C-alpha cells in the first residue's frame, strides 16, 4: 500500500511540476492517464500529505518549489547551461542559500550542487536533465529564454 502511495505521490510531484494543475479532478485524470486508479478523496489526502498549496495563479505548487521560488526570485542574475552543468549567477552572498534550496527541492534531474559566494554549479544526471533543470529554474526566476 505504501508503495502505491509513494509511486502515486511521485507522479503527482511530476504532474504538478509540469504546471497548470488547477483542480483535484484534473490531477485524478492525469494520474489515470499514467495508470493510477484513484479517487478524488485519495488525491485530496495526497495533497494534504505532500503539503501542496494553491498559489495566487490558481494552480497547485509543491512546498519545496515555493521555497525555491522565494530563494531565487530577485536574487538570481543569470542561468546558463552547458550539457549537464547548470551555472547560476546570484547576488553576492546568496549562493549557499540558493544551492540549499535547489538541493532541498529534490528535483529529479539534480545530482548535487556546489556554491561559492555568488555562483552555484548544479550538476544534472544527463544533458537532457540539464536542459529541463535550466528551463525550470528560468521559469521560476522569470528569466526569458
Short mmCIF file of N, CA and C in Angstrom, two decimals:
data_model
loop_
_atom_site.label_atom_id
_atom_site.label_comp_id
_atom_site.label_asym_id
_atom_site.label_seq_id
_atom_site.Cartn_x
_atom_site.Cartn_y
_atom_site.Cartn_z
N UNK A 1 0.82 -1.21 0.00
CA UNK A 1 0.00 0.00 0.00
C UNK A 1 0.86 1.27 0.00
N UNK A 2 1.88 1.28 0.89
CA UNK A 2 2.77 2.46 0.94
C UNK A 2 3.51 2.62 -0.38
N UNK A 3 3.80 1.49 -1.01
CA UNK A 3 4.49 1.52 -2.30
C UNK A 3 3.64 2.21 -3.36
N UNK A 4 2.34 1.89 -3.40
CA UNK A 4 1.42 2.53 -4.33
C UNK A 4 1.34 4.03 -4.06
N UNK A 5 1.22 4.36 -2.77
CA UNK A 5 1.11 5.77 -2.40
C UNK A 5 2.37 6.54 -2.80
N UNK A 6 3.55 5.96 -2.54
CA UNK A 6 4.80 6.64 -2.90
C UNK A 6 4.90 6.85 -4.41
N UNK A 7 4.52 5.84 -5.18
CA UNK A 7 4.55 5.97 -6.63
C UNK A 7 3.56 7.00 -7.12
N UNK A 8 2.37 7.00 -6.52
CA UNK A 8 1.34 7.97 -6.90
C UNK A 8 1.79 9.38 -6.54
N UNK A 9 2.37 9.54 -5.36
CA UNK A 9 2.81 10.87 -4.95
C UNK A 9 3.99 11.36 -5.80
N UNK A 10 4.84 10.45 -6.23
CA UNK A 10 5.92 10.85 -7.14
C UNK A 10 5.33 11.30 -8.46
N UNK A 11 4.29 10.61 -8.94
CA UNK A 11 3.62 11.02 -10.18
C UNK A 11 2.95 12.38 -9.99
N UNK A 12 2.34 12.61 -8.84
CA UNK A 12 1.73 13.91 -8.55
C UNK A 12 2.79 15.00 -8.59
N UNK A 13 3.95 14.71 -8.00
CA UNK A 13 5.06 15.68 -8.00
C UNK A 13 5.43 16.05 -9.44
N UNK A 14 5.56 15.06 -10.31
CA UNK A 14 5.91 15.31 -11.71
C UNK A 14 4.82 16.11 -12.43
N UNK A 15 3.56 15.74 -12.18
CA UNK A 15 2.43 16.42 -12.84
C UNK A 15 2.36 17.88 -12.41
N UNK A 16 2.50 18.12 -11.11
CA UNK A 16 2.42 19.49 -10.59
C UNK A 16 3.59 20.32 -11.11
N UNK A 17 4.78 19.72 -11.16
CA UNK A 17 5.95 20.47 -11.66
C UNK A 17 5.81 20.80 -13.14
N UNK A 18 5.09 19.97 -13.87
CA UNK A 18 4.86 20.26 -15.29
C UNK A 18 3.98 21.50 -15.43
N UNK A 19 3.19 21.79 -14.40
CA UNK A 19 2.42 23.03 -14.34
C UNK A 19 0.99 22.93 -14.81
N UNK A 20 0.21 23.90 -14.38
CA UNK A 20 -1.15 24.07 -14.88
C UNK A 20 -2.24 23.27 -14.20
N UNK A 21 -1.95 22.56 -13.10
CA UNK A 21 -2.99 21.79 -12.42
C UNK A 21 -3.78 22.72 -11.51
N UNK A 22 -5.05 22.91 -11.85
CA UNK A 22 -5.91 23.82 -11.09
C UNK A 22 -6.89 23.10 -10.18
N UNK A 23 -7.25 21.84 -10.52
CA UNK A 23 -8.27 21.14 -9.74
C UNK A 23 -7.82 19.73 -9.39
N UNK A 24 -8.43 19.20 -8.35
CA UNK A 24 -8.17 17.81 -7.99
C UNK A 24 -8.65 16.88 -9.08
N UNK A 25 -9.74 17.23 -9.73
CA UNK A 25 -10.27 16.41 -10.83
C UNK A 25 -9.23 16.27 -11.95
N UNK A 26 -8.58 17.37 -12.29
CA UNK A 26 -7.53 17.32 -13.31
C UNK A 26 -6.41 16.40 -12.88
N UNK A 27 -6.05 16.48 -11.62
CA UNK A 27 -4.99 15.62 -11.09
C UNK A 27 -5.38 14.15 -11.15
N UNK A 28 -6.63 13.84 -10.80
CA UNK A 28 -7.13 12.46 -10.88
C UNK A 28 -7.04 11.97 -12.33
N UNK A 29 -7.44 12.80 -13.28
CA UNK A 29 -7.40 12.41 -14.70
C UNK A 29 -5.97 12.19 -15.18
N UNK A 30 -5.07 13.08 -14.79
CA UNK A 30 -3.66 12.92 -15.16
C UNK A 30 -3.08 11.63 -14.58
N UNK A 31 -3.44 11.33 -13.33
CA UNK A 31 -2.96 10.10 -12.70
C UNK A 31 -3.52 8.87 -13.41
N UNK A 32 -4.78 8.91 -13.79
CA UNK A 32 -5.38 7.79 -14.53
C UNK A 32 -4.66 7.58 -15.86
N UNK A 33 -4.29 8.68 -16.52
CA UNK A 33 -3.54 8.58 -17.78
C UNK A 33 -2.19 7.89 -17.57
N UNK A 34 -1.68 7.98 -16.35
CA UNK A 34 -0.38 7.35 -16.02
C UNK A 34 -0.55 5.97 -15.39
N UNK A 35 -1.79 5.49 -15.34
CA UNK A 35 -2.03 4.13 -14.85
C UNK A 35 -2.37 4.01 -13.38
N UNK A 36 -2.66 5.12 -12.72
CA UNK A 36 -3.06 5.08 -11.31
C UNK A 36 -4.57 5.20 -11.22
N UNK A 37 -5.20 4.19 -10.64
CA UNK A 37 -6.65 4.21 -10.46
C UNK A 37 -6.93 4.71 -9.05
N UNK A 38 -7.36 5.96 -8.94
CA UNK A 38 -7.58 6.54 -7.62
C UNK A 38 -8.78 7.48 -7.66
N UNK A 39 -9.28 7.78 -6.48
CA UNK A 39 -10.44 8.66 -6.36
C UNK A 39 -9.99 10.07 -6.01
N UNK A 40 -10.92 10.99 -6.08
CA UNK A 40 -10.62 12.37 -5.71
C UNK A 40 -10.30 12.45 -4.21
N UNK A 41 -10.95 11.61 -3.41
CA UNK A 41 -10.66 11.60 -1.97
C UNK A 41 -9.21 11.18 -1.70
N UNK A 42 -8.73 10.19 -2.45
CA UNK A 42 -7.35 9.73 -2.31
C UNK A 42 -6.39 10.86 -2.69
N UNK A 43 -6.68 11.53 -3.79
CA UNK A 43 -5.84 12.64 -4.24
C UNK A 43 -5.87 13.77 -3.22
N UNK A 44 -7.02 14.02 -2.64
CA UNK A 44 -7.14 15.05 -1.61
C UNK A 44 -6.24 14.74 -0.42
N UNK A 45 -6.21 13.47 0.00
CA UNK A 45 -5.32 13.06 1.10
C UNK A 45 -3.86 13.23 0.69
N UNK A 46 -3.54 12.86 -0.56
CA UNK A 46 -2.16 13.02 -1.03
C UNK A 46 -1.76 14.50 -1.02
N UNK A 47 -2.66 15.36 -1.46
CA UNK A 47 -2.38 16.81 -1.47
C UNK A 47 -2.06 17.29 -0.05
N UNK A 48 -2.84 16.83 0.92
CA UNK A 48 -2.60 17.22 2.31
C UNK A 48 -1.28 16.64 2.81
N UNK A 49 -1.02 15.36 2.52
CA UNK A 49 0.22 14.71 2.96
C UNK A 49 1.45 15.40 2.38
N UNK A 50 1.36 15.79 1.13
CA UNK A 50 2.50 16.40 0.44
C UNK A 50 2.63 17.89 0.71
N UNK A 51 1.60 18.48 1.30
CA UNK A 51 1.63 19.91 1.61
C UNK A 51 1.49 20.81 0.40
N UNK A 52 0.82 20.31 -0.66
CA UNK A 52 0.62 21.13 -1.85
C UNK A 52 -0.18 22.38 -1.50
N UNK A 53 0.17 23.47 -2.14
CA UNK A 53 -0.52 24.74 -1.92
C UNK A 53 -1.03 25.26 -3.24
N UNK A 54 -2.14 26.00 -3.18
CA UNK A 54 -2.60 26.71 -4.38
C UNK A 54 -2.00 28.11 -4.33
N UNK A 55 -1.33 28.46 -5.41
CA UNK A 55 -0.71 29.78 -5.49
C UNK A 55 -1.73 30.76 -6.06
N UNK A 56 -1.46 32.07 -5.97
CA UNK A 56 -2.44 33.06 -6.45
C UNK A 56 -2.89 32.86 -7.89
N UNK A 57 -2.05 32.23 -8.72
CA UNK A 57 -2.43 31.97 -10.11
C UNK A 57 -3.48 30.88 -10.21
N UNK A 58 -3.82 30.24 -9.07
CA UNK A 58 -4.86 29.21 -9.05
C UNK A 58 -4.38 27.82 -9.38
N UNK A 59 -3.06 27.61 -9.39
CA UNK A 59 -2.54 26.28 -9.67
C UNK A 59 -1.85 25.72 -8.43
N UNK A 60 -1.75 24.39 -8.38
CA UNK A 60 -1.07 23.73 -7.27
C UNK A 60 0.44 23.85 -7.43
N UNK A 61 1.13 23.96 -6.28
CA UNK A 61 2.58 24.02 -6.26
C UNK A 61 3.09 23.20 -5.08
N UNK A 62 4.27 22.63 -5.23
CA UNK A 62 4.92 21.88 -4.17
C UNK A 62 5.55 22.85 -3.18
N UNK A 63 5.51 22.53 -1.89
CA UNK A 63 6.09 23.46 -0.91
C UNK A 63 7.59 23.70 -1.15
N UNK A 64 8.32 22.65 -1.56
CA UNK A 64 9.75 22.83 -1.81
C UNK A 64 10.00 23.73 -3.01
N UNK A 65 9.10 23.71 -3.99
CA UNK A 65 9.23 24.60 -5.14
C UNK A 65 8.92 26.04 -4.76
N UNK A 66 7.95 26.22 -3.85
CA UNK A 66 7.64 27.57 -3.38
C UNK A 66 8.81 28.16 -2.62
N UNK A 67 9.48 27.32 -1.81
CA UNK A 67 10.66 27.78 -1.08
C UNK A 67 11.77 28.15 -2.06
N UNK A 68 11.96 27.29 -3.07
CA UNK A 68 12.97 27.57 -4.08
C UNK A 68 12.66 28.88 -4.79
N UNK A 69 11.39 29.08 -5.12
CA UNK A 69 11.00 30.32 -5.80
C UNK A 69 11.29 31.54 -4.93
N UNK A 70 10.98 31.45 -3.63
CA UNK A 70 11.28 32.56 -2.73
C UNK A 70 12.78 32.86 -2.69
N UNK A 71 13.58 31.79 -2.73
CA UNK A 71 15.03 31.96 -2.65
C UNK A 71 15.61 32.56 -3.93
N UNK A 72 15.05 32.23 -5.08
CA UNK A 72 15.67 32.67 -6.33
C UNK A 72 15.08 33.96 -6.90
N UNK A 73 13.85 34.27 -6.55
CA UNK A 73 13.23 35.48 -7.09
C UNK A 73 14.03 36.70 -6.64
N UNK A 74 14.43 37.51 -7.58
CA UNK A 74 15.19 38.74 -7.35
C UNK A 74 16.62 38.52 -6.86
N UNK A 75 17.04 37.27 -6.66
CA UNK A 75 18.41 37.01 -6.22
C UNK A 75 19.26 36.41 -7.32
N UNK A 76 18.62 35.80 -8.31
CA UNK A 76 19.35 35.18 -9.41
C UNK A 76 19.49 36.20 -10.54
N UNK A 77 20.70 36.32 -11.04
CA UNK A 77 21.01 37.26 -12.10
C UNK A 77 20.98 36.58 -13.47
N UNK A 78 21.54 35.37 -13.52
CA UNK A 78 21.69 34.70 -14.80
C UNK A 78 21.76 33.19 -14.59
N UNK A 79 21.25 32.44 -15.56
CA UNK A 79 21.34 30.99 -15.56
C UNK A 79 21.85 30.57 -16.93
N UNK A 80 22.95 29.83 -16.95
CA UNK A 80 23.50 29.32 -18.20
C UNK A 80 23.79 27.83 -18.04
N UNK A 81 23.76 27.12 -19.17
CA UNK A 81 23.96 25.67 -19.13
C UNK A 81 24.90 25.24 -20.23
N UNK A 82 25.69 24.25 -19.93
CA UNK A 82 26.45 23.52 -20.93
C UNK A 82 26.29 22.05 -20.59
N UNK A 83 25.63 21.35 -21.47
CA UNK A 83 25.34 19.93 -21.31
C UNK A 83 24.68 19.67 -19.96
N UNK A 84 25.33 18.95 -19.04
CA UNK A 84 24.68 18.62 -17.78
C UNK A 84 25.05 19.55 -16.62
N UNK A 85 25.77 20.63 -16.92
CA UNK A 85 26.17 21.59 -15.90
C UNK A 85 25.33 22.87 -16.04
N UNK A 86 24.71 23.27 -14.94
CA UNK A 86 23.91 24.49 -14.93
C UNK A 86 24.56 25.46 -13.95
N UNK A 87 24.93 26.64 -14.45
CA UNK A 87 25.58 27.67 -13.64
C UNK A 87 24.57 28.75 -13.31
N UNK A 88 24.46 29.07 -12.03
CA UNK A 88 23.53 30.10 -11.57
C UNK A 88 24.36 31.24 -10.98
N UNK A 89 24.21 32.43 -11.55
CA UNK A 89 24.86 33.62 -11.02
C UNK A 89 23.85 34.35 -10.15
N UNK A 90 24.27 34.70 -8.93
CA UNK A 90 23.34 35.29 -7.96
C UNK A 90 23.93 36.57 -7.35
N UNK A 91 23.11 37.22 -6.57
CA UNK A 91 23.57 38.39 -5.82
C UNK A 91 24.67 37.93 -4.85
N UNK A 92 25.65 38.78 -4.56
CA UNK A 92 26.73 38.40 -3.63
C UNK A 92 26.19 37.92 -2.28
N UNK A 93 26.77 36.82 -1.81
CA UNK A 93 26.40 36.26 -0.51
C UNK A 93 25.19 35.35 -0.52
N UNK A 94 24.54 35.19 -1.66
CA UNK A 94 23.28 34.43 -1.71
C UNK A 94 23.44 32.99 -2.23
N UNK A 95 24.60 32.64 -2.74
CA UNK A 95 24.77 31.36 -3.42
C UNK A 95 24.48 30.16 -2.53
N UNK A 96 24.98 30.15 -1.31
CA UNK A 96 24.79 28.96 -0.47
C UNK A 96 23.32 28.74 -0.13
N UNK A 97 22.56 29.80 0.09
CA UNK A 97 21.13 29.66 0.37
C UNK A 97 20.36 29.15 -0.83
N UNK A 98 20.72 29.64 -2.01
CA UNK A 98 20.06 29.18 -3.24
C UNK A 98 20.41 27.72 -3.50
N UNK A 99 21.68 27.36 -3.32
CA UNK A 99 22.10 25.96 -3.52
C UNK A 99 21.36 25.03 -2.56
N UNK A 100 21.19 25.47 -1.31
CA UNK A 100 20.45 24.66 -0.33
C UNK A 100 19.00 24.49 -0.77
N UNK A 101 18.41 25.54 -1.32
CA UNK A 101 17.03 25.46 -1.80
C UNK A 101 16.91 24.53 -3.00
N UNK A 102 17.88 24.57 -3.92
CA UNK A 102 17.89 23.67 -5.08
C UNK A 102 18.01 22.23 -4.60
N UNK A 103 18.94 21.98 -3.69
CA UNK A 103 19.12 20.63 -3.16
C UNK A 103 17.87 20.18 -2.40
N UNK A 104 17.28 21.07 -1.63
CA UNK A 104 16.10 20.74 -0.83
C UNK A 104 14.85 20.49 -1.64
N UNK A 105 14.82 21.02 -2.87
CA UNK A 105 13.64 20.81 -3.73
C UNK A 105 13.56 19.39 -4.25
N UNK A 106 14.64 18.62 -4.10
CA UNK A 106 14.65 17.22 -4.52
C UNK A 106 14.21 17.07 -5.97
N UNK A 107 14.79 17.89 -6.84
CA UNK A 107 14.48 17.85 -8.27
C UNK A 107 15.05 16.57 -8.86
N UNK A 108 14.28 15.88 -9.69
CA UNK A 108 14.71 14.55 -10.16
C UNK A 108 15.98 14.55 -11.00
N UNK A 109 16.30 15.65 -11.67
CA UNK A 109 17.46 15.68 -12.55
C UNK A 109 18.75 16.12 -11.84
N UNK A 110 18.65 16.56 -10.59
CA UNK A 110 19.80 17.14 -9.90
C UNK A 110 20.57 16.07 -9.12
N UNK A 111 21.88 15.99 -9.41
CA UNK A 111 22.76 15.12 -8.62
C UNK A 111 23.30 15.85 -7.40
N UNK A 112 23.56 17.15 -7.55
CA UNK A 112 24.08 17.94 -6.44
C UNK A 112 24.49 19.31 -6.91
N UNK A 113 24.96 20.12 -5.95
CA UNK A 113 25.38 21.48 -6.28
C UNK A 113 26.59 21.87 -5.45
N UNK A 114 27.30 22.86 -5.97
CA UNK A 114 28.46 23.45 -5.28
C UNK A 114 28.25 24.95 -5.32
N UNK A 115 28.44 25.60 -4.17
CA UNK A 115 28.19 27.05 -4.11
C UNK A 115 29.41 27.80 -3.63
N UNK A 116 29.62 28.96 -4.24
CA UNK A 116 30.61 29.92 -3.78
C UNK A 116 29.87 31.07 -3.12
N UNK A 117 30.35 32.28 -3.32
CA UNK A 117 29.70 33.45 -2.75
C UNK A 117 28.52 33.92 -3.61
N UNK A 118 28.73 33.94 -4.93
CA UNK A 118 27.68 34.43 -5.82
C UNK A 118 27.45 33.52 -7.02
N UNK A 119 27.99 32.30 -6.96
CA UNK A 119 27.87 31.37 -8.08
C UNK A 119 27.55 29.97 -7.56
N UNK A 120 26.62 29.31 -8.25
CA UNK A 120 26.25 27.94 -7.91
C UNK A 120 26.43 27.10 -9.17
N UNK A 121 27.07 25.95 -9.01
CA UNK A 121 27.18 24.99 -10.09
C UNK A 121 26.30 23.80 -9.72
N UNK A 122 25.31 23.53 -10.55
CA UNK A 122 24.40 22.41 -10.32
C UNK A 122 24.70 21.35 -11.36
N UNK A 123 24.89 20.12 -10.90
CA UNK A 123 25.21 19.02 -11.80
C UNK A 123 23.96 18.18 -11.99
N UNK A 124 23.56 18.03 -13.25
CA UNK A 124 22.39 17.22 -13.60
C UNK A 124 22.86 15.80 -13.96
N UNK A 125 21.94 14.87 -13.95
CA UNK A 125 22.25 13.48 -14.24
C UNK A 125 22.53 13.23 -15.72
N UNK A 126 22.02 14.09 -16.59
CA UNK A 126 22.18 13.91 -18.03
C UNK A 126 22.10 15.27 -18.72
N UNK A 127 22.46 15.29 -20.00
CA UNK A 127 22.33 16.53 -20.77
C UNK A 127 20.87 16.97 -20.84
N UNK A 128 19.96 16.01 -21.05
CA UNK A 128 18.53 16.33 -21.10
C UNK A 128 18.04 16.84 -19.75
N UNK A 129 18.55 16.24 -18.68
CA UNK A 129 18.20 16.70 -17.34
C UNK A 129 18.69 18.11 -17.10
N UNK A 130 19.86 18.43 -17.62
CA UNK A 130 20.39 19.79 -17.51
C UNK A 130 19.50 20.79 -18.23
N UNK A 131 19.01 20.39 -19.41
CA UNK A 131 18.11 21.27 -20.16
C UNK A 131 16.79 21.47 -19.41
N UNK A 132 16.24 20.39 -18.84
CA UNK A 132 15.00 20.52 -18.06
C UNK A 132 15.20 21.39 -16.83
N UNK A 133 16.34 21.20 -16.16
CA UNK A 133 16.64 21.99 -14.97
C UNK A 133 16.79 23.47 -15.32
N UNK A 134 17.51 23.76 -16.39
CA UNK A 134 17.68 25.14 -16.83
C UNK A 134 16.32 25.78 -17.11
N UNK A 135 15.47 25.06 -17.84
CA UNK A 135 14.14 25.60 -18.17
C UNK A 135 13.31 25.83 -16.92
N UNK A 136 13.34 24.89 -15.98
CA UNK A 136 12.57 25.02 -14.73
C UNK A 136 13.06 26.23 -13.94
N UNK A 137 14.36 26.36 -13.76
CA UNK A 137 14.89 27.48 -12.99
C UNK A 137 14.60 28.81 -13.66
N UNK A 138 14.71 28.87 -14.98
CA UNK A 138 14.41 30.11 -15.68
C UNK A 138 12.92 30.46 -15.54
N UNK A 139 12.07 29.44 -15.60
CA UNK A 139 10.63 29.69 -15.43
C UNK A 139 10.33 30.21 -14.03
N UNK A 140 10.94 29.60 -13.02
CA UNK A 140 10.74 30.01 -11.63
C UNK A 140 11.23 31.45 -11.42
N UNK A 141 12.39 31.76 -12.02
CA UNK A 141 13.01 33.09 -11.84
C UNK A 141 12.37 34.15 -12.72
N UNK A 142 11.58 33.74 -13.70
CA UNK A 142 11.02 34.70 -14.63
C UNK A 142 12.02 35.21 -15.63
N UNK A 143 13.03 34.41 -15.92
CA UNK A 143 14.06 34.77 -16.90
C UNK A 143 13.62 34.26 -18.25
N UNK A 144 13.61 35.12 -19.24
CA UNK A 144 13.21 34.74 -20.59
C UNK A 144 14.26 33.87 -21.23
N UNK A 145 13.79 32.89 -22.00
CA UNK A 145 14.75 32.03 -22.73
C UNK A 145 14.96 32.57 -24.12
#
